[in-house]
Structure formats: C-alpha cells, structure tokens
Coordinates of N, CA and C and ligand atoms in Angstrom, one line a residue:
M245 N -16.8 77.2 -20.1 CA -17.1 75.8 -20.2 C -17.3 75.2 -18.8
K246 N -16.5 75.7 -17.9 CA -16.6 75.2 -16.5 C -17.9 75.6 -15.9
K247 N -18.3 76.8 -16.2 CA -19.5 77.3 -15.7 C -20.7 76.5 -16.1
L248 N -20.6 76.1 -17.4 CA -21.7 75.3 -18.0 C -21.8 74.0 -17.3
L249 N -20.6 73.4 -17.0 CA -20.6 72.1 -16.4 C -21.3 72.2 -15.0
I250 N -20.9 73.2 -14.3 CA -21.5 73.4 -12.9 C -23.0 73.5 -13.1
L251 N -23.4 74.3 -14.1 CA -24.8 74.5 -14.3 C -25.6 73.2 -14.5
I252 N -24.9 72.2 -15.2 CA -25.5 71.0 -15.5 C -25.4 70.0 -14.3
V253 N -24.2 69.9 -13.7 CA -24.0 68.9 -12.7 C -24.8 69.3 -11.4
F254 N -24.8 70.5 -11.1 CA -25.5 70.8 -9.8 C -27.0 70.4 -9.8
P255 N -27.8 70.8 -10.8 CA -29.2 70.3 -10.7 C -29.3 68.8 -10.8
V256 N -28.5 68.2 -11.6 CA -28.6 66.7 -11.7 C -28.3 66.1 -10.3
S257 N -27.2 66.5 -9.7 CA -26.8 65.9 -8.4 C -27.9 66.2 -7.3
T258 N -28.5 67.3 -7.4 CA -29.6 67.7 -6.5 C -30.7 66.7 -6.7
L259 N -31.0 66.4 -7.9 CA -32.1 65.5 -8.2 C -31.8 64.1 -7.7
I260 N -30.6 63.7 -7.9 CA -30.2 62.3 -7.5 C -30.3 62.3 -5.9
F261 N -29.8 63.3 -5.3 CA -29.8 63.4 -3.9 C -31.2 63.3 -3.3
S262 N -32.1 64.1 -3.9 CA -33.5 64.2 -3.3 C -34.2 62.9 -3.6
Y263 N -33.8 62.2 -4.7 CA -34.4 60.9 -5.0 C -34.0 59.9 -3.9
A264 N -32.7 59.9 -3.6 CA -32.1 58.9 -2.6 C -32.8 59.2 -1.3
F265 N -32.9 60.5 -1.0 CA -33.5 60.9 0.3 C -34.9 60.4 0.4
A266 N -35.7 60.6 -0.7 CA -37.1 60.2 -0.7 C -37.2 58.7 -0.5
Q267 N -36.2 57.9 -1.0 CA -36.2 56.5 -0.8 C -36.1 56.1 0.7
T268 N -35.1 56.7 1.3 CA -34.9 56.3 2.7 C -36.0 56.8 3.6
T269 N -36.7 57.8 3.3 CA -37.8 58.3 4.1 C -39.1 58.0 3.6
E270 N -39.2 56.9 2.8 CA -40.4 56.5 2.1 C -41.6 56.5 3.0
H271 N -41.5 56.1 4.3 CA -42.7 55.9 5.1 C -43.1 57.2 5.8
I272 N -42.2 58.2 5.7 CA -42.6 59.4 6.4 C -43.4 60.3 5.5
H273 N -44.6 60.5 5.7 CA -45.4 61.2 4.8 C -46.3 62.3 5.6
K274 N -46.7 63.2 4.9 CA -47.5 64.2 5.5 C -48.9 63.6 5.8
P275 N -49.6 64.1 6.8 CA -50.8 63.5 7.2 C -52.0 63.7 6.2
H276 N -51.8 63.1 5.0 CA -52.9 63.1 4.1 C -53.3 61.6 3.9
P277 N -54.5 61.3 3.6 CA -54.9 59.9 3.4 C -54.2 59.2 2.3
H278 N -53.8 58.0 2.6 CA -53.1 57.2 1.6 C -53.4 55.8 1.8
K279 N -53.0 54.9 0.8 CA -53.3 53.5 1.0 C -52.0 52.8 1.1
H280 N -52.0 51.7 1.8 CA -50.8 50.8 1.8 C -51.3 49.5 1.2
K281 N -51.1 49.4 -0.1 CA -51.7 48.3 -0.9 C -51.3 47.0 -0.4
Q282 N -50.0 46.8 -0.1 CA -49.5 45.5 0.3 C -50.2 45.0 1.6
Y283 N -50.6 46.0 2.5 CA -51.3 45.6 3.7 C -52.8 45.5 3.5
A284 N -53.3 46.2 2.5 CA -54.8 46.2 2.3 C -55.2 44.8 1.9
K285 N -54.3 44.0 1.3 CA -54.6 42.7 0.9 C -54.7 41.7 2.0
V286 N -54.1 42.0 3.1 CA -54.1 41.0 4.2 C -55.5 40.8 4.8
K287 N -55.9 39.6 4.9 CA -57.2 39.3 5.3 C -57.3 39.1 6.8
N288 N -58.3 39.5 7.4 CA -58.5 39.4 8.9 C -58.9 38.0 9.2
P289 N -58.1 37.2 9.9 CA -58.4 35.8 10.2 C -59.4 35.6 11.3
V290 N -59.7 36.7 12.1 CA -60.6 36.6 13.2 C -61.9 37.2 12.8
P291 N -63.0 36.3 12.9 CA -64.3 36.8 12.5 C -64.8 37.9 13.5
M292 N -65.5 38.8 12.9 CA -66.0 40.0 13.8 C -67.2 39.5 14.6
T293 N -67.0 38.7 15.6 CA -68.1 38.3 16.4 C -68.2 39.2 17.6
E294 N -69.3 39.0 18.4 CA -69.4 39.9 19.6 C -68.3 39.6 20.6
E295 N -67.9 38.3 20.6 CA -66.9 37.9 21.5 C -65.5 38.6 21.2
S296 N -65.2 38.7 19.9 CA -64.0 39.3 19.4 C -64.0 40.8 19.7
I297 N -65.2 41.4 19.5 CA -65.3 42.9 19.7 C -65.2 43.2 21.2
A298 N -65.7 42.3 22.0 CA -65.6 42.5 23.5 C -64.2 42.4 23.9
K299 N -63.4 41.4 23.3 CA -62.0 41.3 23.7 C -61.2 42.5 23.2
G300 N -61.6 43.0 22.0 CA -60.9 44.1 21.5 C -61.2 45.4 22.4
K301 N -62.4 45.4 22.9 CA -62.7 46.6 23.7 C -61.9 46.6 25.0
R302 N -61.7 45.4 25.6 CA -60.9 45.3 26.8 C -59.5 45.8 26.5
L303 N -59.0 45.3 25.4 CA -57.6 45.6 25.1 C -57.5 47.1 24.8
Y304 N -58.5 47.6 24.1 CA -58.5 49.1 23.7 C -58.5 49.9 25.0
E305 N -59.3 49.5 26.0 CA -59.4 50.3 27.2 C -58.0 50.3 28.0
K306 N -57.3 49.3 27.8 CA -56.0 49.2 28.5 C -54.9 49.9 27.7
H307 N -54.9 49.8 26.4 CA -53.7 50.2 25.7 C -53.9 51.5 24.8
C308 N -55.1 51.8 24.5 CA -55.3 52.8 23.5 C -56.1 54.0 23.9
V309 N -56.8 53.8 25.0 CA -57.8 54.9 25.5 C -57.1 56.2 25.8
S310 N -55.8 56.1 26.2 CA -55.1 57.3 26.7 C -55.0 58.3 25.5
C311 N -54.9 57.8 24.3 CA -54.7 58.7 23.2 C -56.0 58.8 22.3
H312 N -56.7 57.7 22.2 CA -57.8 57.7 21.3 C -59.2 58.0 22.0
G313 N -59.1 58.1 23.3 CA -60.4 58.5 24.0 C -61.3 57.3 24.2
E314 N -62.2 57.5 25.2 CA -63.1 56.4 25.6 C -64.0 55.9 24.4
S315 N -64.5 56.8 23.7 CA -65.4 56.5 22.6 C -64.7 56.3 21.3
G316 N -63.4 56.4 21.3 CA -62.6 56.3 20.0 C -62.6 57.6 19.3
R317 N -63.1 58.6 19.8 CA -63.1 59.9 19.1 C -61.7 60.6 19.2
G318 N -61.1 60.4 20.4 CA -59.8 61.1 20.6 C -59.8 62.5 20.2
S319 N -58.8 63.0 19.6 CA -58.7 64.3 19.0 C -58.9 64.2 17.5
E320 N -58.8 65.3 16.9 CA -59.0 65.3 15.4 C -58.1 64.3 14.7
K321 N -56.9 64.2 15.2 CA -55.9 63.3 14.6 C -56.1 61.8 15.0
T322 N -56.6 61.6 16.2 CA -56.7 60.2 16.7 C -58.1 59.7 16.7
D323 N -59.0 60.4 16.0 CA -60.4 59.9 15.9 C -60.5 58.6 15.1
L324 N -61.0 57.6 15.7 CA -61.1 56.3 15.0 C -62.5 56.0 14.5
T325 N -63.4 57.0 14.7 CA -64.8 56.8 14.3 C -65.2 57.5 13.1
D326 N -64.3 58.4 12.6 CA -64.7 59.3 11.5 C -64.4 58.5 10.2
E327 N -64.8 59.1 9.1 CA -64.6 58.5 7.8 C -63.2 58.6 7.3
L328 N -62.4 59.4 8.0 CA -61.0 59.7 7.5 C -60.1 58.7 8.1
W329 N -59.6 57.8 7.2 CA -58.5 56.9 7.6 C -57.3 57.3 6.9
I330 N -56.4 57.9 7.7 CA -55.2 58.4 7.2 C -54.3 57.3 6.5
H331 N -54.3 56.2 7.2 CA -53.5 55.1 6.8 C -54.2 53.9 6.1
G332 N -55.4 54.2 5.6 CA -56.2 53.2 4.9 C -57.3 52.6 5.8
D333 N -58.4 52.2 5.2 CA -59.5 51.8 6.0 C -59.8 50.3 6.0
T334 N -58.9 49.5 5.3 CA -59.1 48.0 5.3 C -58.6 47.4 6.6
D335 N -59.1 46.2 6.9 CA -58.7 45.5 8.2 C -57.2 45.4 8.2
G336 N -56.6 45.0 7.0 CA -55.2 44.8 6.9 C -54.4 46.1 7.2
E337 N -54.9 47.2 6.7 CA -54.1 48.5 7.0 C -54.3 48.9 8.4
I338 N -55.4 48.7 9.0 CA -55.6 49.1 10.4 C -54.7 48.2 11.3
F339 N -54.6 46.9 10.9 CA -53.8 46.0 11.6 C -52.3 46.4 11.5
H340 N -51.9 46.9 10.3 CA -50.6 47.3 10.1 C -50.2 48.5 11.0
V341 N -51.2 49.5 11.2 CA -50.9 50.6 12.0 C -50.7 50.1 13.5
I342 N -51.6 49.2 13.9 CA -51.5 48.8 15.3 C -50.2 48.0 15.5
T343 N -49.8 47.2 14.5 CA -48.6 46.4 14.6 C -47.3 47.2 14.5
D344 N -47.2 48.1 13.5 CA -45.9 48.8 13.2 C -45.9 50.2 13.6
G345 N -47.1 50.7 14.0 CA -47.2 52.2 14.3 C -47.1 53.0 13.1
T346 N -46.9 54.3 13.2 CA -46.8 55.2 12.1 C -45.6 56.1 12.3
K347 N -45.1 56.6 11.3 CA -44.0 57.6 11.4 C -44.6 58.9 10.8
G348 N -44.3 59.9 11.4 CA -44.9 61.2 10.9 C -44.7 62.3 11.9
P349 N -45.4 63.4 11.6 CA -45.3 64.5 12.5 C -45.8 64.2 13.9
A350 N -46.9 63.3 14.0 CA -47.4 62.9 15.3 C -47.5 61.4 15.2
P351 N -46.4 60.7 15.4 CA -46.4 59.3 15.2 C -47.1 58.5 16.3
M352 N -47.4 57.2 16.0 CA -47.9 56.3 17.0 C -47.0 55.1 17.0
K353 N -46.7 54.6 18.2 CA -45.8 53.5 18.3 C -46.6 52.2 17.9
G354 N -45.8 51.2 17.5 CA -46.4 49.9 17.2 C -46.6 49.0 18.4
F355 N -47.5 48.1 18.3 CA -47.7 47.2 19.5 C -47.3 45.7 19.2
K356 N -46.4 45.6 18.2 CA -46.0 44.2 17.8 C -45.5 43.4 19.0
K357 N -44.7 44.0 19.9 CA -44.1 43.3 21.0 C -45.1 43.1 22.1
E358 N -45.9 44.1 22.3 CA -46.8 44.1 23.5 C -48.0 43.2 23.3
L359 N -48.6 43.1 22.1 CA -49.8 42.4 21.9 C -49.6 41.3 20.8
T360 N -50.3 40.1 21.1 CA -50.2 39.1 20.1 C -50.9 39.4 18.8
K361 N -50.7 38.7 17.8 CA -51.4 38.9 16.5 C -52.9 38.9 16.7
E362 N -53.3 37.8 17.4 CA -54.8 37.7 17.6 C -55.4 38.9 18.4
M363 N -54.6 39.3 19.4 CA -55.1 40.5 20.1 C -55.3 41.7 19.2
R364 N -54.3 41.9 18.3 CA -54.4 43.0 17.3 C -55.6 42.9 16.4
W365 N -55.9 41.7 16.0 CA -57.1 41.5 15.1 C -58.4 41.8 15.9
H366 N -58.4 41.4 17.2 CA -59.6 41.8 18.0 C -59.7 43.3 18.0
L367 N -58.6 44.0 18.1 CA -58.7 45.4 18.2 C -59.2 46.0 16.9
V368 N -58.8 45.4 15.8 CA -59.3 45.8 14.4 C -60.8 45.7 14.4
N369 N -61.3 44.5 14.9 CA -62.7 44.3 14.9 C -63.5 45.3 15.8
Y370 N -62.9 45.6 17.0 CA -63.5 46.6 17.9 C -63.6 47.9 17.2
I371 N -62.4 48.4 16.6 CA -62.4 49.7 16.0 C -63.4 49.8 14.9
K372 N -63.6 48.7 14.1 CA -64.5 48.7 13.0 C -66.0 48.8 13.6
S373 N -66.2 48.2 14.7 CA -67.5 48.2 15.3 C -67.9 49.5 15.8
L374 N -66.9 50.3 16.2 CA -67.2 51.7 16.6 C -67.9 52.5 15.5
K375 N -67.5 52.3 14.3 CA -68.0 53.0 13.2 C -69.4 52.5 12.8
K376 N -69.5 51.2 12.9 CA -70.7 50.5 12.4 C -72.0 50.8 13.3
T377 N -71.8 50.7 14.6 CA -72.9 50.9 15.5 C -73.3 52.4 15.7
E378 N -72.4 53.3 15.4 CA -72.6 54.7 15.7 C -73.0 54.9 17.1
E379 N -72.5 54.1 18.0 CA -72.8 54.2 19.4 C -72.5 55.6 19.9
N380 N -71.5 56.2 19.3 CA -71.0 57.5 19.9 C -71.7 58.7 19.2
G381 N -72.8 58.4 18.6 CA -73.7 59.5 18.2 C -73.3 60.4 17.1
E382 N -74.0 61.4 16.9 CA -73.8 62.4 15.8 C -73.7 61.9 14.4
Ligands
LIG96 C1 -49.4 57.5 22.7 C2 -50.6 57.7 22.0 C3 -51.3 56.6 21.2 C4 -51.6 55.3 21.7 C5 -51.4 54.8 23.1 C6 -52.3 54.7 20.6 N1 -52.4 55.5 19.5 FE1 -53.2 55.0 17.7 N2 -52.7 56.8 17.0 C7 -52.0 57.8 17.7 C8 -51.7 58.9 16.8 C9 -51.0 60.2 17.2 C10 -52.2 58.6 15.6 C11 -52.1 59.4 14.2 C12 -50.8 59.0 13.6 C13 -50.6 59.3 12.2 O1 -51.5 59.7 11.5 O2 -49.4 59.2 11.8 C14 -52.8 57.2 15.7 C15 -53.4 56.6 14.7 C16 -54.1 55.3 14.8 C17 -54.7 54.7 13.7 C18 -54.9 55.1 12.3 C19 -56.0 56.0 12.1 C20 -56.2 56.5 10.7 O3 -56.8 57.5 10.5 O4 -55.7 55.8 9.8 C21 -55.3 53.5 14.3 C22 -56.1 52.5 13.5 C23 -54.9 53.5 15.7 N3 -54.1 54.6 15.9 C24 -55.2 52.5 16.5 C25 -54.7 52.4 17.8 C26 -54.9 51.2 18.7 C27 -55.8 50.0 18.4 C28 -54.2 51.5 19.9 C29 -54.1 50.6 21.1 C30 -53.5 49.3 20.9 C31 -53.6 52.8 19.7 N4 -53.9 53.3 18.5 C32 -52.8 53.4 20.7 C33 -51.7 57.8 19.0 C34 -51.8 56.7 19.9

C-alpha cells in the first residue's frame, strides 16, 4: 500500500512543482517567436514622421548600435531588419522590449530609466523605418 501511495504522490507533486516553477519563470522562454498580446494592443502615440525617425536614429546610434550594428542588422540574434520578430512585431511589443528588456539565454536590458517614453517611441519608429525603406539592401 505504501508503495502505491509513493507511486501516486510522487508524480503528482512533480507536476505541481513544475507548474509552480513555470509560473515564476513565465517570462523566460526559449528564443522562438511569440506574441505579447497585452503589449501588442498598446498604440504608438508618436506619428512616424521623418522628424521622429531622425530622433530615433540619433538615439539608436548612441544606445543601441553597439549590439544591433550600424544598419540594424547586428548578428543573427540582434537583427532588427529581418522578418523575424522574436518578441512580436507590433509597435507596442517593440516598445515593450526597449522598455523592459528581455529575459532569456541572451537577454537585453531595458531602457526604462535611461530613456523617456517619447524617446522609446521614436526608437520604435526608427526601427520600423529600417525595414520599410530596405536601405540596407538585399
Ligand atoms: C548590450 C547589447 C544590446 C543593446 C545595447 C541593445 N540591445 Fe536590443 N537586443 C539585444 C539582444 C541580445 C536581443 C535578443 C534578445 C532576446 O531575443 O531575448 C535584443 C533584442 C531586441 C529587440 C527584439 C527583436 C526581436 O526579434 O523581437 C528589439 C526591438 C531591440 N533589441 C531594440 C533595441 C533598441 C532600440 C536598443 C537601444 C535603445 C537596444 N535594443 C539595445 C542586445 C542589445
């Protein structure tokens, strides 16, 4: 009887444990594309004007170029011009990455403290412009 109890209790507690663990590490995910629905809904309050893109570019050159490269291509993981948006492709999701950073095998820190909200939206506009103009060829 004891054996049977162990047989039942052990798998059940393992299940509960892994569930609790999954809860606390909710944001740590493997680098596969996913959506952040709650952020995708956030609207960009800054219109994508040339002025905004120019401001974003200046900020980008100061804060982001070291990892994402001059043209935004960076490395495979930090390419901002490709079709692959690991953390979602909407303005709101890009804003969220810049604000809070990411957690993962190769995380990025957030810029909440360093950059104002408006600055972060200019960056979103600049990053989006990289893709649109296809300035960087290929
Ligand atoms: C210290 C290096 C570093 C700096 C500086 C940095 N990033 Fe990142 N960034 C990364 C890495 C690494 C990733 C991939 C992280 C991941 O997938 O979890 C990333 C991912 C991103 C993504 C998500 C791309 C996707 O596919 O979803 C965006 C958007 C982004 N960065 C924008 C910026 C902006 C804008 C700045 C400047 C304000 C910046 N980053 C500064 C390292 C950096």
